[in-house]
Amino acid sequence: MAGKPGTTPTTYSPSPTTQKTRRPIFNENDVDWVRPDGRGFHQCRPAFFRTGAVNAASGSAYAEFGNTKVIVSVFGPRESKKAMMYSDIGRLNCSVSHTTFATPVRGQGSEHKDFSSMLHKSLEGAIILETFPKTTVDVFALVLESGGSDLPVVISCASLALADAGILMHDLVASVSLSCLGKNLVIDPILEEESYQDGGLLITCMPSRYEVTQLTVTGEWSTPKINEGMQLCLDACSKLAKIMRSCLKEATSTSQE
């Protein structure tokens, strides 16, 4: 749910699910396998967003999906410090880092660089860069706690922070990931599930335009499986975007009171 601390988060899911009794983590021979946190295979974690999390930033947002906690700060548009020729479009810089206590295993160096690059690719197509020529917008994301599906949460939170900063975009950007565990497709996987996955799928899109800004696939997938996985992620992105818009509306209403 978008909103105020202490309220119960809203769960978004691409299709109706039935809760089952909790059992141990994935066993390929167990046809009745249930996810560690009790969710249905196609059910995402409760999502909580809040804007205005960092007073010193032009815009900011905090996101909490289960045990995954992320904060994003946006600065700019401001004059670029790098010497460059005049450009009709602005520049976007993205940086993703983890706190030293975010994961049980410390030292995520190379992964930070991958996350930063993927965040940039996901957001660049959504931002109307022509509106701030020869200036730069900096996006700094910090993973406070890693609970699985970190990058999708970072991307969605960064999109909300950009909107909070008043950066013009074609649409909000929502992102959802999915893991293939044997014959099962599980959406919005936690760390434990990601460690067992045979393949992973991440989709970032602008739901109102039904336009994908990034698609990342790892592992081996059959054509029917990848089509099913993409549709599940797109449906979840659409529902997630509604929660994000609700957060922006609540923030606007609060500021006008």
C-alpha positions as a Markdown table, in Angstrom:
| # | Residue | x | y | z |
|---|---|---|---|---|
| 1 | Met | 0.0 | 0.0 | 0.0 |
| 2 | Ala | 1.2 | 3.5 | -0.6 |
| 3 | Gly | 1.2 | 5.3 | 2.5 |
| 4 | Lys | 1.6 | 6.0 | 6.0 |
| 5 | Pro | 3.9 | 4.0 | 8.4 |
| 6 | Gly | 2.0 | 1.6 | 10.5 |
| 7 | Thr | -0.6 | 0.8 | 7.9 |
| 8 | Thr | -1.0 | -2.7 | 6.5 |
| 9 | Pro | 0.7 | -3.0 | 3.1 |
| 10 | Thr | -1.3 | -4.1 | 0.1 |
| 11 | Thr | -0.6 | -7.3 | -1.7 |
| 12 | Tyr | -0.5 | -7.2 | -5.5 |
| 13 | Ser | -0.9 | -10.5 | -7.4 |
| 14 | Pro | -1.4 | -11.2 | -11.2 |
| 15 | Ser | -3.9 | -13.9 | -10.5 |
| 16 | Pro | -6.0 | -15.2 | -7.6 |
| 17 | Thr | -4.1 | -17.6 | -5.3 |
| 18 | Thr | -4.8 | -20.1 | -2.6 |
| 19 | Gln | -2.8 | -20.0 | 0.6 |
| 20 | Lys | -1.3 | -23.4 | 1.6 |
| 21 | Thr | 0.4 | -24.8 | 4.6 |
| 22 | Arg | 4.0 | -23.8 | 4.9 |
| 23 | Arg | 6.6 | -26.5 | 4.1 |
| 24 | Pro | 10.4 | -26.6 | 3.6 |
| 25 | Ile | 12.1 | -24.9 | 0.7 |
| 26 | Phe | 11.9 | -26.3 | -2.9 |
| 27 | Asn | 12.0 | -30.1 | -3.5 |
| 28 | Glu | 11.7 | -31.0 | -7.2 |
| 29 | Asn | 10.0 | -34.3 | -6.3 |
| 30 | Asp | 7.5 | -32.7 | -4.0 |
| 31 | Val | 4.4 | -31.8 | -6.2 |
| 32 | Asp | 2.8 | -30.1 | -3.2 |
| 33 | Trp | 5.8 | -27.8 | -2.5 |
| 34 | Val | 4.8 | -24.5 | -0.9 |
| 35 | Arg | 6.9 | -21.3 | -0.8 |
| 36 | Pro | 8.9 | -20.6 | 2.5 |
| 37 | Asp | 6.8 | -17.5 | 3.3 |
| 38 | Gly | 3.5 | -19.2 | 2.6 |
| 39 | Arg | 2.7 | -17.2 | -0.6 |
| 40 | Gly | 1.1 | -18.8 | -3.7 |
| 41 | Phe | 3.4 | -19.2 | -6.7 |
| 42 | His | 1.9 | -16.2 | -8.4 |
| 43 | Gln | 1.5 | -14.0 | -5.4 |
| 44 | Cys | 3.9 | -11.0 | -4.8 |
| 45 | Arg | 5.0 | -9.8 | -1.4 |
| 46 | Pro | 3.2 | -6.9 | 0.4 |
| 47 | Ala | 4.5 | -3.7 | -1.1 |
| 48 | Phe | 4.9 | -0.4 | 0.9 |
| 49 | Phe | 6.1 | 2.9 | -0.6 |
| 50 | Arg | 6.7 | 6.3 | 0.9 |
| 51 | Thr | 8.0 | 9.4 | -0.9 |
| 52 | Gly | 9.9 | 12.3 | 0.7 |
| 53 | Ala | 12.2 | 10.0 | 2.7 |
| 54 | Val | 15.3 | 12.2 | 2.3 |
| 55 | Asn | 14.8 | 15.9 | 3.0 |
| 56 | Ala | 18.0 | 17.1 | 1.4 |
| 57 | Ala | 17.2 | 15.4 | -2.0 |
| 58 | Ser | 15.2 | 16.9 | -4.9 |
| 59 | Gly | 13.1 | 13.8 | -4.6 |
| 60 | Ser | 13.2 | 10.5 | -2.8 |
| 61 | Ala | 11.4 | 7.3 | -2.0 |
| 62 | Tyr | 11.5 | 4.4 | 0.4 |
| 63 | Ala | 10.2 | 0.9 | -0.5 |
| 64 | Glu | 9.7 | -2.2 | 1.5 |
| 65 | Phe | 8.8 | -5.6 | 0.0 |
| 66 | Gly | 8.9 | -8.2 | 2.7 |
| 67 | Asn | 12.4 | -8.2 | 4.0 |
| 68 | Thr | 13.8 | -6.2 | 1.1 |
| 69 | Lys | 14.2 | -2.5 | 2.1 |
| 70 | Val | 15.5 | 0.2 | -0.3 |
| 71 | Ile | 15.8 | 4.0 | -0.2 |
| 72 | Val | 16.5 | 6.1 | -3.3 |
| 73 | Ser | 17.5 | 9.8 | -3.5 |
| 74 | Val | 17.4 | 11.9 | -6.7 |
| 75 | Phe | 19.4 | 15.1 | -7.1 |
| 76 | Gly | 18.9 | 17.6 | -10.0 |
| 77 | Pro | 18.5 | 18.5 | -12.7 |
| 78 | Arg | 21.8 | 20.3 | -12.1 |
| 79 | Glu | 24.6 | 21.6 | -14.3 |
| 80 | Ser | 26.9 | 18.8 | -15.3 |
| 81 | Lys | 30.3 | 18.8 | -13.7 |
| 82 | Lys | 31.9 | 17.0 | -16.6 |
| 83 | Ala | 33.1 | 19.0 | -19.5 |
| 84 | Met | 31.1 | 18.1 | -22.5 |
| 85 | Met | 29.7 | 19.6 | -25.7 |
| 86 | Tyr | 26.2 | 21.1 | -25.6 |
| 87 | Ser | 23.5 | 18.5 | -25.8 |
| 88 | Asp | 19.8 | 18.9 | -26.5 |
| 89 | Ile | 19.1 | 16.1 | -24.0 |
| 90 | Gly | 20.0 | 15.7 | -20.3 |
| 91 | Arg | 22.2 | 13.1 | -18.7 |
| 92 | Leu | 21.1 | 10.4 | -16.2 |
| 93 | Asn | 23.6 | 8.9 | -13.7 |
| 94 | Cys | 22.6 | 5.9 | -11.6 |
| 95 | Ser | 24.4 | 4.3 | -8.7 |
| 96 | Val | 23.3 | 1.3 | -6.6 |
| 97 | Ser | 25.0 | 0.2 | -3.4 |
| 98 | His | 24.3 | -2.0 | -0.4 |
| 99 | Thr | 24.9 | -1.3 | 3.2 |
| 100 | Thr | 27.5 | -3.5 | 4.8 |
| 101 | Phe | 24.8 | -5.3 | 6.8 |
| 102 | Ala | 22.3 | -5.7 | 3.9 |
| 103 | Thr | 23.2 | -9.3 | 3.3 |
| 104 | Pro | 24.7 | -12.2 | 5.3 |
| 105 | Val | 27.6 | -12.3 | 2.9 |
| 106 | Arg | 29.5 | -9.0 | 2.6 |
| 107 | Gly | 31.3 | -7.7 | -0.4 |
| 108 | Gln | 29.0 | -7.3 | -3.5 |
| 109 | Gly | 31.4 | -5.1 | -5.5 |
| 110 | Ser | 30.8 | -6.2 | -9.1 |
| 111 | Glu | 27.1 | -6.7 | -8.5 |
| 112 | His | 26.8 | -3.0 | -7.6 |
| 113 | Lys | 28.1 | -2.1 | -11.1 |
| 114 | Asp | 25.7 | -4.5 | -12.8 |
| 115 | Phe | 22.8 | -3.1 | -10.8 |
| 116 | Ser | 23.8 | 0.5 | -11.6 |
| 117 | Ser | 23.9 | -0.2 | -15.3 |
| 118 | Met | 20.6 | -2.1 | -15.3 |
| 119 | Leu | 18.9 | 0.7 | -13.3 |
| 120 | His | 20.1 | 3.2 | -15.9 |
| 121 | Lys | 18.8 | 1.1 | -18.8 |
| 122 | Ser | 15.4 | 0.6 | -17.1 |
| 123 | Leu | 14.9 | 4.3 | -16.4 |
| 124 | Glu | 16.5 | 6.1 | -19.4 |
| 125 | Gly | 13.7 | 5.3 | -21.8 |
| 126 | Ala | 11.0 | 6.5 | -19.5 |
| 127 | Ile | 12.5 | 9.9 | -18.7 |
| 128 | Ile | 11.9 | 12.8 | -21.1 |
| 129 | Leu | 15.6 | 13.9 | -21.2 |
| 130 | Glu | 14.8 | 16.8 | -23.6 |
| 131 | Thr | 13.3 | 18.7 | -20.7 |
| 132 | Phe | 16.6 | 19.4 | -19.0 |
| 133 | Pro | 19.4 | 19.9 | -21.7 |
| 134 | Lys | 23.0 | 20.1 | -20.6 |
| 135 | Thr | 22.2 | 19.1 | -17.1 |
| 136 | Thr | 22.3 | 15.9 | -15.1 |
| 137 | Val | 20.0 | 14.0 | -12.9 |
| 138 | Asp | 21.7 | 11.7 | -10.3 |
| 139 | Val | 19.9 | 8.7 | -8.9 |
| 140 | Phe | 21.4 | 7.1 | -5.8 |
| 141 | Ala | 19.9 | 3.8 | -4.6 |
| 142 | Leu | 20.8 | 2.1 | -1.3 |
| 143 | Val | 19.7 | -1.4 | -0.4 |
| 144 | Leu | 19.2 | -1.3 | 3.3 |
| 145 | Glu | 18.3 | -4.9 | 3.6 |
| 146 | Ser | 18.5 | -7.6 | 0.9 |
| 147 | Gly | 15.6 | -10.0 | 1.1 |
| 148 | Gly | 15.4 | -11.1 | -2.6 |
| 149 | Ser | 14.3 | -9.5 | -5.9 |
| 150 | Asp | 16.5 | -6.5 | -4.9 |
| 151 | Leu | 16.9 | -5.0 | -8.3 |
| 152 | Pro | 13.2 | -4.8 | -9.2 |
| 153 | Val | 12.5 | -3.1 | -5.9 |
| 154 | Val | 15.3 | -0.6 | -6.6 |
| 155 | Ile | 14.0 | 0.2 | -10.1 |
| 156 | Ser | 10.4 | 0.7 | -8.9 |
| 157 | Cys | 11.5 | 2.8 | -6.0 |
| 158 | Ala | 13.8 | 4.9 | -8.2 |
| 159 | Ser | 10.9 | 5.6 | -10.6 |
| 160 | Leu | 8.8 | 6.9 | -7.7 |
| 161 | Ala | 11.7 | 9.0 | -6.4 |
| 162 | Leu | 12.1 | 10.6 | -9.9 |
| 163 | Ala | 8.4 | 11.4 | -9.9 |
| 164 | Asp | 8.7 | 12.9 | -6.4 |
| 165 | Ala | 11.6 | 15.1 | -7.8 |
| 166 | Gly | 9.3 | 16.4 | -10.5 |
| 167 | Ile | 11.3 | 14.8 | -13.4 |
| 168 | Leu | 9.0 | 14.5 | -16.4 |
| 169 | Met | 8.5 | 10.9 | -17.5 |
| 170 | His | 6.4 | 9.2 | -20.1 |
| 171 | Asp | 5.1 | 6.9 | -17.4 |
| 172 | Leu | 6.1 | 5.4 | -14.1 |
| 173 | Val | 8.5 | 2.4 | -14.3 |
| 174 | Ala | 7.5 | -0.8 | -12.5 |
| 175 | Ser | 9.7 | -3.9 | -12.3 |
| 176 | Val | 9.0 | -7.5 | -11.2 |
| 177 | Ser | 11.2 | -10.6 | -11.3 |
| 178 | Leu | 10.4 | -14.3 | -11.4 |
| 179 | Ser | 12.2 | -17.6 | -10.7 |
| 180 | Cys | 11.9 | -20.9 | -12.3 |
| 181 | Leu | 12.1 | -23.7 | -9.7 |
| 182 | Gly | 11.8 | -27.0 | -11.5 |
| 183 | Lys | 8.4 | -27.0 | -13.1 |
| 184 | Asn | 7.2 | -24.1 | -11.0 |
| 185 | Leu | 7.3 | -20.3 | -11.8 |
| 186 | Val | 7.4 | -18.2 | -8.6 |
| 187 | Ile | 7.0 | -14.5 | -8.8 |
| 188 | Asp | 8.8 | -11.9 | -6.7 |
| 189 | Pro | 11.2 | -14.6 | -5.2 |
| 190 | Ile | 12.9 | -14.2 | -1.9 |
| 191 | Leu | 16.7 | -14.8 | -1.4 |
| 192 | Glu | 16.2 | -18.4 | -0.5 |
| 193 | Glu | 14.2 | -19.1 | -3.7 |
| 194 | Glu | 16.7 | -17.2 | -5.8 |
| 195 | Ser | 19.5 | -19.5 | -4.5 |
| 196 | Tyr | 17.6 | -22.5 | -5.8 |
| 197 | Gln | 16.4 | -21.2 | -9.1 |
| 198 | Asp | 17.1 | -22.9 | -12.5 |
| 199 | Gly | 16.4 | -19.7 | -14.3 |
| 200 | Gly | 15.5 | -16.1 | -13.6 |
| 201 | Leu | 13.4 | -13.5 | -15.5 |
| 202 | Leu | 13.2 | -9.7 | -14.8 |
| 203 | Ile | 10.9 | -7.3 | -16.6 |
| 204 | Thr | 10.8 | -3.6 | -16.3 |
| 205 | Cys | 8.0 | -1.7 | -18.1 |
| 206 | Met | 5.9 | 1.4 | -18.4 |
| 207 | Pro | 2.4 | -0.2 | -17.7 |
| 208 | Ser | 0.2 | 2.6 | -19.1 |
| 209 | Arg | 2.1 | 2.4 | -22.4 |
| 210 | Tyr | 2.5 | -1.4 | -22.2 |
| 211 | Glu | 6.1 | -0.9 | -23.2 |
| 212 | Val | 9.0 | -2.9 | -21.8 |
| 213 | Thr | 12.1 | -0.9 | -21.0 |
| 214 | Gln | 14.3 | -3.9 | -20.0 |
| 215 | Leu | 14.1 | -7.7 | -20.1 |
| 216 | Thr | 16.7 | -9.9 | -18.5 |
| 217 | Val | 16.6 | -13.7 | -18.8 |
| 218 | Thr | 19.0 | -16.2 | -17.1 |
| 219 | Gly | 19.1 | -19.9 | -17.3 |
| 220 | Glu | 17.3 | -22.2 | -19.8 |
| 221 | Trp | 13.7 | -21.6 | -20.7 |
| 222 | Ser | 11.2 | -23.2 | -23.0 |
| 223 | Thr | 9.2 | -20.9 | -25.2 |
| 224 | Pro | 5.9 | -21.6 | -23.4 |
| 225 | Lys | 7.5 | -21.1 | -20.0 |
| 226 | Ile | 9.1 | -17.8 | -20.9 |
| 227 | Asn | 5.8 | -16.5 | -22.5 |
| 228 | Glu | 3.9 | -17.5 | -19.3 |
| 229 | Gly | 6.6 | -15.9 | -17.1 |
| 230 | Met | 6.6 | -12.6 | -19.1 |
| 231 | Gln | 2.8 | -12.4 | -18.9 |
| 232 | Leu | 2.8 | -13.0 | -15.1 |
| 233 | Cys | 5.4 | -10.3 | -14.6 |
| 234 | Leu | 3.6 | -7.8 | -16.9 |
| 235 | Asp | 0.3 | -8.4 | -15.0 |
| 236 | Ala | 2.1 | -7.8 | -11.7 |
| 237 | Cys | 3.8 | -4.7 | -13.0 |
| 238 | Ser | 0.4 | -3.2 | -13.9 |
| 239 | Lys | -0.9 | -3.8 | -10.3 |
| 240 | Leu | 2.3 | -2.5 | -8.8 |
| 241 | Ala | 2.1 | 0.7 | -10.8 |
| 242 | Lys | -1.4 | 1.3 | -9.3 |
| 243 | Ile | 0.1 | 1.2 | -5.8 |
| 244 | Met | 2.9 | 3.5 | -6.9 |
| 245 | Arg | 0.4 | 6.1 | -8.3 |
| 246 | Ser | -1.7 | 5.8 | -5.1 |
| 247 | Cys | 1.5 | 6.7 | -3.1 |
| 248 | Leu | 2.0 | 9.8 | -5.3 |
| 249 | Lys | -1.6 | 10.9 | -4.9 |
| 250 | Glu | -1.5 | 10.5 | -1.1 |
| 251 | Ala | 1.7 | 12.5 | -1.0 |
| 252 | Thr | 0.2 | 15.3 | -3.1 |
| 253 | Ser | -3.0 | 15.3 | -0.9 |
| 254 | Thr | -0.9 | 15.5 | 2.3 |
| 255 | Ser | 1.2 | 18.4 | 1.0 |
| 256 | Gln | -1.9 | 20.4 | 0.1 |
| 257 | Glu | -3.5 | 20.0 | 3.5 |
